[in-house]
Short mmCIF file of C-alpha atoms and ligand atoms in Angstrom, two decimals:
data_model
loop_
_atom_site.label_atom_id
_atom_site.label_comp_id
_atom_site.label_asym_id
_atom_site.label_seq_id
_atom_site.Cartn_x
_atom_site.Cartn_y
_atom_site.Cartn_z
CA MET R 1 138.23 99.14 109.05
CA SER R 2 137.42 99.79 105.37
CA ALA R 3 135.03 97.47 103.54
CA PRO R 4 136.68 94.59 101.65
CA THR R 5 136.68 94.75 97.87
CA ARG R 6 135.06 91.95 95.87
CA ALA R 7 138.49 90.41 95.20
CA GLN R 8 139.45 90.59 98.88
CA ALA R 9 136.12 89.10 100.01
CA LEU R 10 136.52 86.26 97.51
CA LYS R 11 140.06 85.46 98.59
CA SER R 12 139.24 85.54 102.27
CA LEU R 13 136.13 83.36 101.85
CA ARG R 14 138.07 80.86 99.75
CA GLN R 15 140.70 80.67 102.47
CA THR R 16 138.14 80.24 105.25
CA LEU R 17 136.43 77.39 103.41
CA ALA R 18 139.71 75.71 102.42
CA GLU R 19 140.94 75.84 106.03
CA ALA R 20 137.66 74.26 107.12
CA GLY R 21 138.37 71.37 104.74
CA PHE R 22 135.96 72.10 101.89
CA GLU R 23 137.45 70.55 98.75
CA THR R 24 135.45 72.86 96.49
CA ALA R 25 136.41 76.00 98.43
CA ALA R 26 137.23 78.14 95.38
CA LEU R 27 134.01 77.31 93.51
CA ASP R 28 131.86 77.58 96.66
CA ALA R 29 133.34 80.99 97.51
CA ARG R 30 132.66 82.31 94.03
CA LEU R 31 129.06 81.05 93.97
CA LEU R 32 128.30 82.43 97.44
CA LEU R 33 129.78 85.84 96.65
CA LEU R 34 127.93 86.04 93.32
CA SER R 35 124.70 85.15 95.07
CA VAL R 36 125.22 88.03 97.53
CA LEU R 37 126.22 90.55 94.87
CA LYS R 38 123.51 89.39 92.41
CA VAL R 39 125.80 90.07 89.46
CA PRO R 40 127.00 87.89 86.55
CA ALA R 41 130.24 85.94 87.10
CA MET R 42 132.19 88.20 84.72
CA GLU R 43 131.71 91.09 87.16
CA LEU R 44 134.23 89.55 89.57
CA ILE R 45 136.83 89.84 86.82
CA THR R 46 135.85 93.18 85.33
CA ASN R 47 135.13 94.99 88.63
CA PRO R 48 137.19 93.27 91.34
CA ASP R 49 138.00 96.46 93.24
CA LEU R 50 134.46 97.57 94.10
CA PRO R 51 133.95 97.48 97.87
CA LEU R 52 131.13 95.42 99.38
CA THR R 53 128.35 97.44 101.01
CA PRO R 54 127.75 96.80 104.75
CA ASP R 55 124.60 94.83 103.84
CA GLU R 56 126.51 92.69 101.36
CA SER R 57 129.25 91.98 103.92
CA GLU R 58 126.67 90.98 106.52
CA HIS R 59 124.79 88.78 104.03
CA LEU R 60 128.04 87.08 102.99
CA ARG R 61 128.88 86.40 106.65
CA THR R 62 125.48 84.68 107.10
CA LEU R 63 125.93 82.54 103.98
CA THR R 64 129.47 81.62 105.06
CA GLN R 65 128.16 80.39 108.41
CA ARG R 66 125.58 78.23 106.64
CA ARG R 67 128.26 76.71 104.39
CA LEU R 68 130.53 76.09 107.38
CA ALA R 69 127.60 74.15 108.88
CA HIS R 70 127.76 71.95 105.72
CA GLU R 71 124.65 73.20 104.00
CA PRO R 72 125.16 72.52 100.25
CA VAL R 73 125.93 75.64 98.21
CA ALA R 74 123.03 74.95 95.84
CA ARG R 75 120.62 75.01 98.82
CA ILE R 76 122.11 78.24 100.13
CA VAL R 77 121.89 80.07 96.82
CA GLY R 78 118.57 78.32 95.96
CA GLU R 79 119.62 77.33 92.47
CA ARG R 80 121.64 74.75 90.55
CA GLU R 81 122.68 74.52 86.93
CA PHE R 82 121.74 71.37 85.00
CA TRP R 83 122.25 70.80 81.27
CA GLY R 84 123.43 74.41 81.12
CA LEU R 85 120.06 75.68 82.41
CA PRO R 86 119.26 77.26 85.79
CA PHE R 87 116.96 75.34 88.15
CA ALA R 88 115.42 76.88 91.25
CA LEU R 89 115.32 74.58 94.26
CA SER R 90 112.96 74.22 97.19
CA PRO R 91 113.20 72.12 100.35
CA GLU R 92 111.10 69.45 98.58
CA THR R 93 113.42 69.05 95.58
CA LEU R 94 116.62 67.08 95.21
CA VAL R 95 119.61 69.15 94.10
CA PRO R 96 120.10 68.00 90.46
CA ARG R 97 123.32 65.98 90.08
CA PRO R 98 125.68 66.13 87.08
CA ASP R 99 125.42 62.30 86.77
CA THR R 100 121.73 62.68 85.95
CA GLU R 101 122.69 64.34 82.68
CA THR R 102 123.50 60.76 81.57
CA VAL R 103 119.74 60.12 81.44
CA VAL R 104 119.19 63.15 79.20
CA GLU R 105 122.14 62.27 76.94
CA THR R 106 121.05 58.63 76.61
CA ALA R 107 117.43 59.46 75.81
CA LEU R 108 118.46 62.03 73.20
CA ASP R 109 120.92 59.65 71.64
CA LEU R 110 118.32 56.89 71.28
CA LEU R 111 115.59 59.05 69.75
CA PRO R 112 115.59 58.66 65.98
CA ASP R 113 114.08 62.12 65.28
CA ARG R 114 114.51 65.12 67.60
CA GLN R 115 111.96 67.13 65.62
CA ALA R 116 109.18 64.56 66.18
CA PRO R 117 106.08 65.56 68.22
CA LEU R 118 106.91 63.14 71.03
CA LEU R 119 104.92 62.65 74.18
CA MET R 120 107.13 62.18 77.27
CA ALA R 121 106.62 61.54 80.97
CA ASP R 122 109.08 62.09 83.81
CA PHE R 123 108.25 60.18 87.00
CA GLY R 124 109.67 61.76 90.17
CA THR R 125 110.34 65.00 88.37
CA GLY R 126 111.68 66.91 91.43
CA SER R 127 113.03 70.23 90.17
CA GLY R 128 111.91 69.18 86.67
CA CYS R 129 115.52 69.08 85.51
CA ILE R 130 115.33 65.98 83.26
CA LEU R 131 112.00 66.92 81.68
CA VAL R 132 112.95 70.56 81.09
CA ALA R 133 116.37 69.65 79.65
CA LEU R 134 114.74 67.19 77.24
CA LEU R 135 112.03 69.65 76.17
CA HIS R 136 114.78 72.20 75.59
CA GLU R 137 116.37 69.81 73.06
CA LEU R 138 113.14 68.47 71.54
CA PRO R 139 111.25 71.49 70.22
CA GLN R 140 108.08 69.64 69.18
CA ALA R 141 107.80 67.40 72.26
CA MET R 142 105.29 67.71 75.11
CA GLY R 143 106.00 66.45 78.61
CA LEU R 144 104.22 65.36 81.76
CA GLY R 145 106.08 65.75 85.06
CA VAL R 146 104.85 63.61 87.96
CA ASP R 147 105.78 63.79 91.61
CA LEU R 148 104.30 62.83 94.96
CA SER R 149 105.47 66.12 96.47
CA LEU R 150 103.35 69.20 95.82
CA GLY R 151 106.32 71.45 96.61
CA ALA R 152 108.38 69.66 93.95
CA ILE R 153 105.58 69.98 91.38
CA GLU R 154 105.31 73.72 92.02
CA THR R 155 109.08 74.18 91.70
CA ALA R 156 109.25 72.05 88.53
CA ARG R 157 106.45 74.08 86.94
CA ARG R 158 108.25 77.31 87.80
CA ASN R 159 111.46 75.95 86.27
CA ALA R 160 109.70 74.85 83.10
CA TRP R 161 108.30 78.36 82.54
CA ALA R 162 111.55 80.08 83.53
CA ASN R 163 113.39 77.96 80.95
CA GLY R 164 110.95 78.67 78.14
CA VAL R 165 109.26 75.27 77.84
CA GLY R 166 106.30 75.83 80.20
CA GLU R 167 103.63 75.78 77.54
CA ARG R 168 104.67 72.27 76.50
CA THR R 169 104.39 70.83 80.02
CA LEU R 170 101.77 69.45 82.32
CA PHE R 171 102.43 68.53 85.94
CA ALA R 172 100.56 66.01 88.05
CA LEU R 173 100.61 65.06 91.69
CA SER R 174 100.55 61.28 91.69
CA ARG R 175 102.01 58.25 93.43
CA TRP R 176 104.05 57.07 90.47
CA ALA R 177 101.60 56.35 87.63
CA GLU R 178 98.47 55.85 89.73
CA ALA R 179 96.81 58.99 88.32
CA VAL R 180 98.32 58.72 84.85
CA SER R 181 96.77 57.24 81.72
CA GLY R 182 97.61 57.48 78.04
CA ARG R 183 100.61 56.31 76.04
CA PHE R 184 104.05 57.88 75.90
CA ASP R 185 106.88 57.63 73.39
CA LEU R 186 109.47 58.19 76.09
CA ILE R 187 109.37 57.74 79.85
CA VAL R 188 112.28 58.98 81.96
CA SER R 189 112.87 58.71 85.66
CA ASN R 190 115.48 59.25 88.30
CA PRO R 191 113.54 57.62 91.14
CA PRO R 192 114.72 57.35 94.74
CA TYR R 193 117.06 54.33 94.63
CA ILE R 194 118.94 54.25 97.91
CA ALA R 195 118.20 51.28 100.15
CA SER R 196 116.54 52.48 103.38
CA PRO R 197 119.23 51.01 105.68
CA VAL R 198 121.92 53.02 103.85
CA ILE R 199 120.24 56.42 104.37
CA PRO R 200 121.63 57.03 107.89
CA ILE R 201 125.21 56.60 106.63
CA LEU R 202 124.93 58.88 103.61
CA ASP R 203 127.12 61.94 103.36
CA ARG R 204 125.92 64.60 105.79
CA GLU R 205 125.15 67.14 103.06
CA VAL R 206 122.81 64.65 101.38
CA ARG R 207 121.29 63.11 104.51
CA GLU R 208 120.53 66.42 106.20
CA HIS R 209 119.47 68.50 103.21
CA ASP R 210 117.98 66.36 100.42
CA PRO R 211 114.35 65.29 101.04
CA LEU R 212 113.97 61.70 102.26
CA LEU R 213 111.21 61.14 99.69
CA ALA R 214 113.78 61.79 96.95
CA LEU R 215 116.29 59.29 98.35
CA ASP R 216 114.57 56.30 99.91
CA GLY R 217 114.03 53.46 97.44
CA GLY R 218 112.65 51.02 100.04
CA PRO R 219 114.33 48.04 101.77
CA ASP R 220 116.59 47.15 98.80
CA GLY R 221 116.43 50.43 96.86
CA LEU R 222 114.54 48.81 93.99
CA GLU R 223 110.91 49.40 94.95
CA PRO R 224 110.27 52.34 92.55
CA TYR R 225 111.80 50.37 89.63
CA ARG R 226 109.47 47.42 90.30
CA ILE R 227 106.51 49.79 89.99
CA LEU R 228 107.79 51.84 87.05
CA LEU R 229 108.93 48.89 84.92
CA LYS R 230 105.58 47.18 85.47
CA GLU R 231 103.68 50.36 84.53
CA ALA R 232 105.81 50.79 81.39
CA GLN R 233 103.81 48.06 79.63
CA ARG R 234 100.63 50.10 80.11
CA LEU R 235 102.12 53.54 79.46
CA LEU R 236 104.58 53.10 76.58
CA VAL R 237 103.62 52.93 72.93
CA PRO R 238 105.00 49.78 71.24
CA GLY R 239 108.66 50.57 70.55
CA GLY R 240 108.57 53.28 73.25
CA LEU R 241 111.58 53.96 75.48
CA LEU R 242 112.02 53.87 79.24
CA VAL R 243 115.25 55.51 80.41
CA VAL R 244 116.05 55.45 84.13
CA GLU R 245 118.90 56.50 86.35
CA ILE R 246 120.29 53.75 88.59
CA GLY R 247 122.67 53.37 91.51
CA TYR R 248 126.21 52.27 90.54
CA ASP R 249 125.52 48.66 91.65
CA GLN R 250 121.97 48.21 90.32
CA ALA R 251 122.54 47.36 86.63
CA GLU R 252 122.18 43.61 87.18
CA ASP R 253 118.98 44.00 89.19
CA LEU R 254 117.53 46.25 86.49
CA THR R 255 118.42 43.72 83.81
CA SER R 256 116.45 41.03 85.56
CA LEU R 257 113.51 43.38 86.34
CA ALA R 258 113.40 44.39 82.66
CA GLY R 259 113.21 40.72 81.65
CA GLN R 260 110.40 40.05 84.14
CA ASN R 261 108.42 42.96 82.68
CA GLY R 262 108.87 42.17 78.99
CA LEU R 263 111.24 45.10 78.35
CA GLU R 264 114.32 44.86 76.19
CA ILE R 265 117.50 46.48 77.55
CA ILE R 266 119.01 48.53 74.77
CA ARG R 267 121.75 50.42 76.60
CA ILE R 268 123.50 50.69 79.94
CA ALA R 269 125.22 54.08 79.98
CA HIS R 270 128.06 55.07 82.29
CA ASP R 271 128.60 58.34 84.16
CA LEU R 272 131.75 60.49 84.23
CA SER R 273 133.26 58.22 86.92
CA ASP R 274 132.56 55.26 84.62
CA ASN R 275 129.87 53.76 86.86
CA PRO R 276 126.77 52.27 85.23
CA ARG R 277 124.32 55.15 85.77
CA CYS R 278 121.48 54.79 83.33
CA VAL R 279 119.50 51.91 81.83
CA ALA R 280 117.53 52.35 78.63
CA MET R 281 114.80 49.84 77.81
CA ARG R 282 112.39 49.42 74.94
CA ARG R 283 108.88 48.03 74.96
CA PRO R 284 108.90 45.55 72.04
C1 SAM B 301 115.94 61.16 93.13
S1 SAM B 301 114.68 62.38 93.07
C2 SAM B 301 114.85 62.92 91.39
C3 SAM B 301 114.43 64.33 91.15
C4 SAM B 301 114.79 64.85 89.75
N1 SAM B 301 114.12 64.07 88.71
C5 SAM B 301 116.29 64.80 89.53
O1 SAM B 301 116.74 63.95 88.75
O2 SAM B 301 117.01 65.61 90.13
C6 SAM B 301 113.23 61.39 93.07
C7 SAM B 301 111.91 62.13 93.00
O3 SAM B 301 110.85 61.17 93.09
C8 SAM B 301 109.80 61.70 93.88
N2 SAM B 301 109.02 60.58 94.42
C9 SAM B 301 109.32 59.78 95.46
N3 SAM B 301 108.37 58.87 95.64
C10 SAM B 301 107.43 59.08 94.68
C11 SAM B 301 106.20 58.46 94.35
N4 SAM B 301 105.73 57.40 95.06
N5 SAM B 301 105.50 58.93 93.30
C12 SAM B 301 105.95 59.99 92.58
N6 SAM B 301 107.12 60.64 92.85
C13 SAM B 301 107.85 60.17 93.89
C14 SAM B 301 110.50 62.53 94.92
O4 SAM B 301 109.65 63.50 95.49
C15 SAM B 301 111.64 63.13 94.12
O5 SAM B 301 111.28 64.37 93.56
#
């Protein structure tokens, strides 16, 4: 049998995934094929009739099996786009979610001067996506990325350099702010915020493939916020901003935690599904 062309391979993979019930079959098929071919997306349009080599066909079969076993596409291809930038992943990093762009948008919107030499910190930096996206938009800013996972720190550092902001970053292995001193103009965080009892019933792709350290927010999902909001008093300059991602049902809890820690809520931003997704606070 002759080797399938790129267009044939794409169509057949899309069909296989759709028949297996994957709602994003068309996108998944395209990303998996591009990862095998190692070519830009346009190539599928400009050169659809090139046949796959035997190695490419074999590689595509392996990736297809992994997808059929419900491994997320981003994990299979080892990369995910966030804020229009590519982020490499490792087993220790969460796959960046589109909803997290709400944190970046909100922080940018609240900063009075994007050219200012701001000092930022990102607690639970993971792949570094929030910090790197912000540094990309704030050309004079410097940023500290903190994580408790060494693998995440290494991946975040790699992503910062690959996206051209490496020289304005510093990364630290720390349990939240335990090893951090100094004062920041902006603190951002997308901490783990899922209540421990909910973890076993999460979607399989999340439960089996995202690191537990990136998900588990303690008995009620609020433990990291209690720590971070308390630390904000010590770490923010007066007037400094703390912008955090939250679970869709945590806005009320965050409002009361902010009050207990002397922080003023200045915005609750919603995600694309119109859920409260981000809380911005100011240290008076
Ligand atoms: C929900 S993930 C967010 C990752 C990334 N910022 C993003 O938005 O995709 C939370 C991150 O917090 C880190 N983390 C969990 N507990 C921590 C702790 N005690 N101190 C520092 N980082 C922690 C995890 O390793 C993980 O990278």
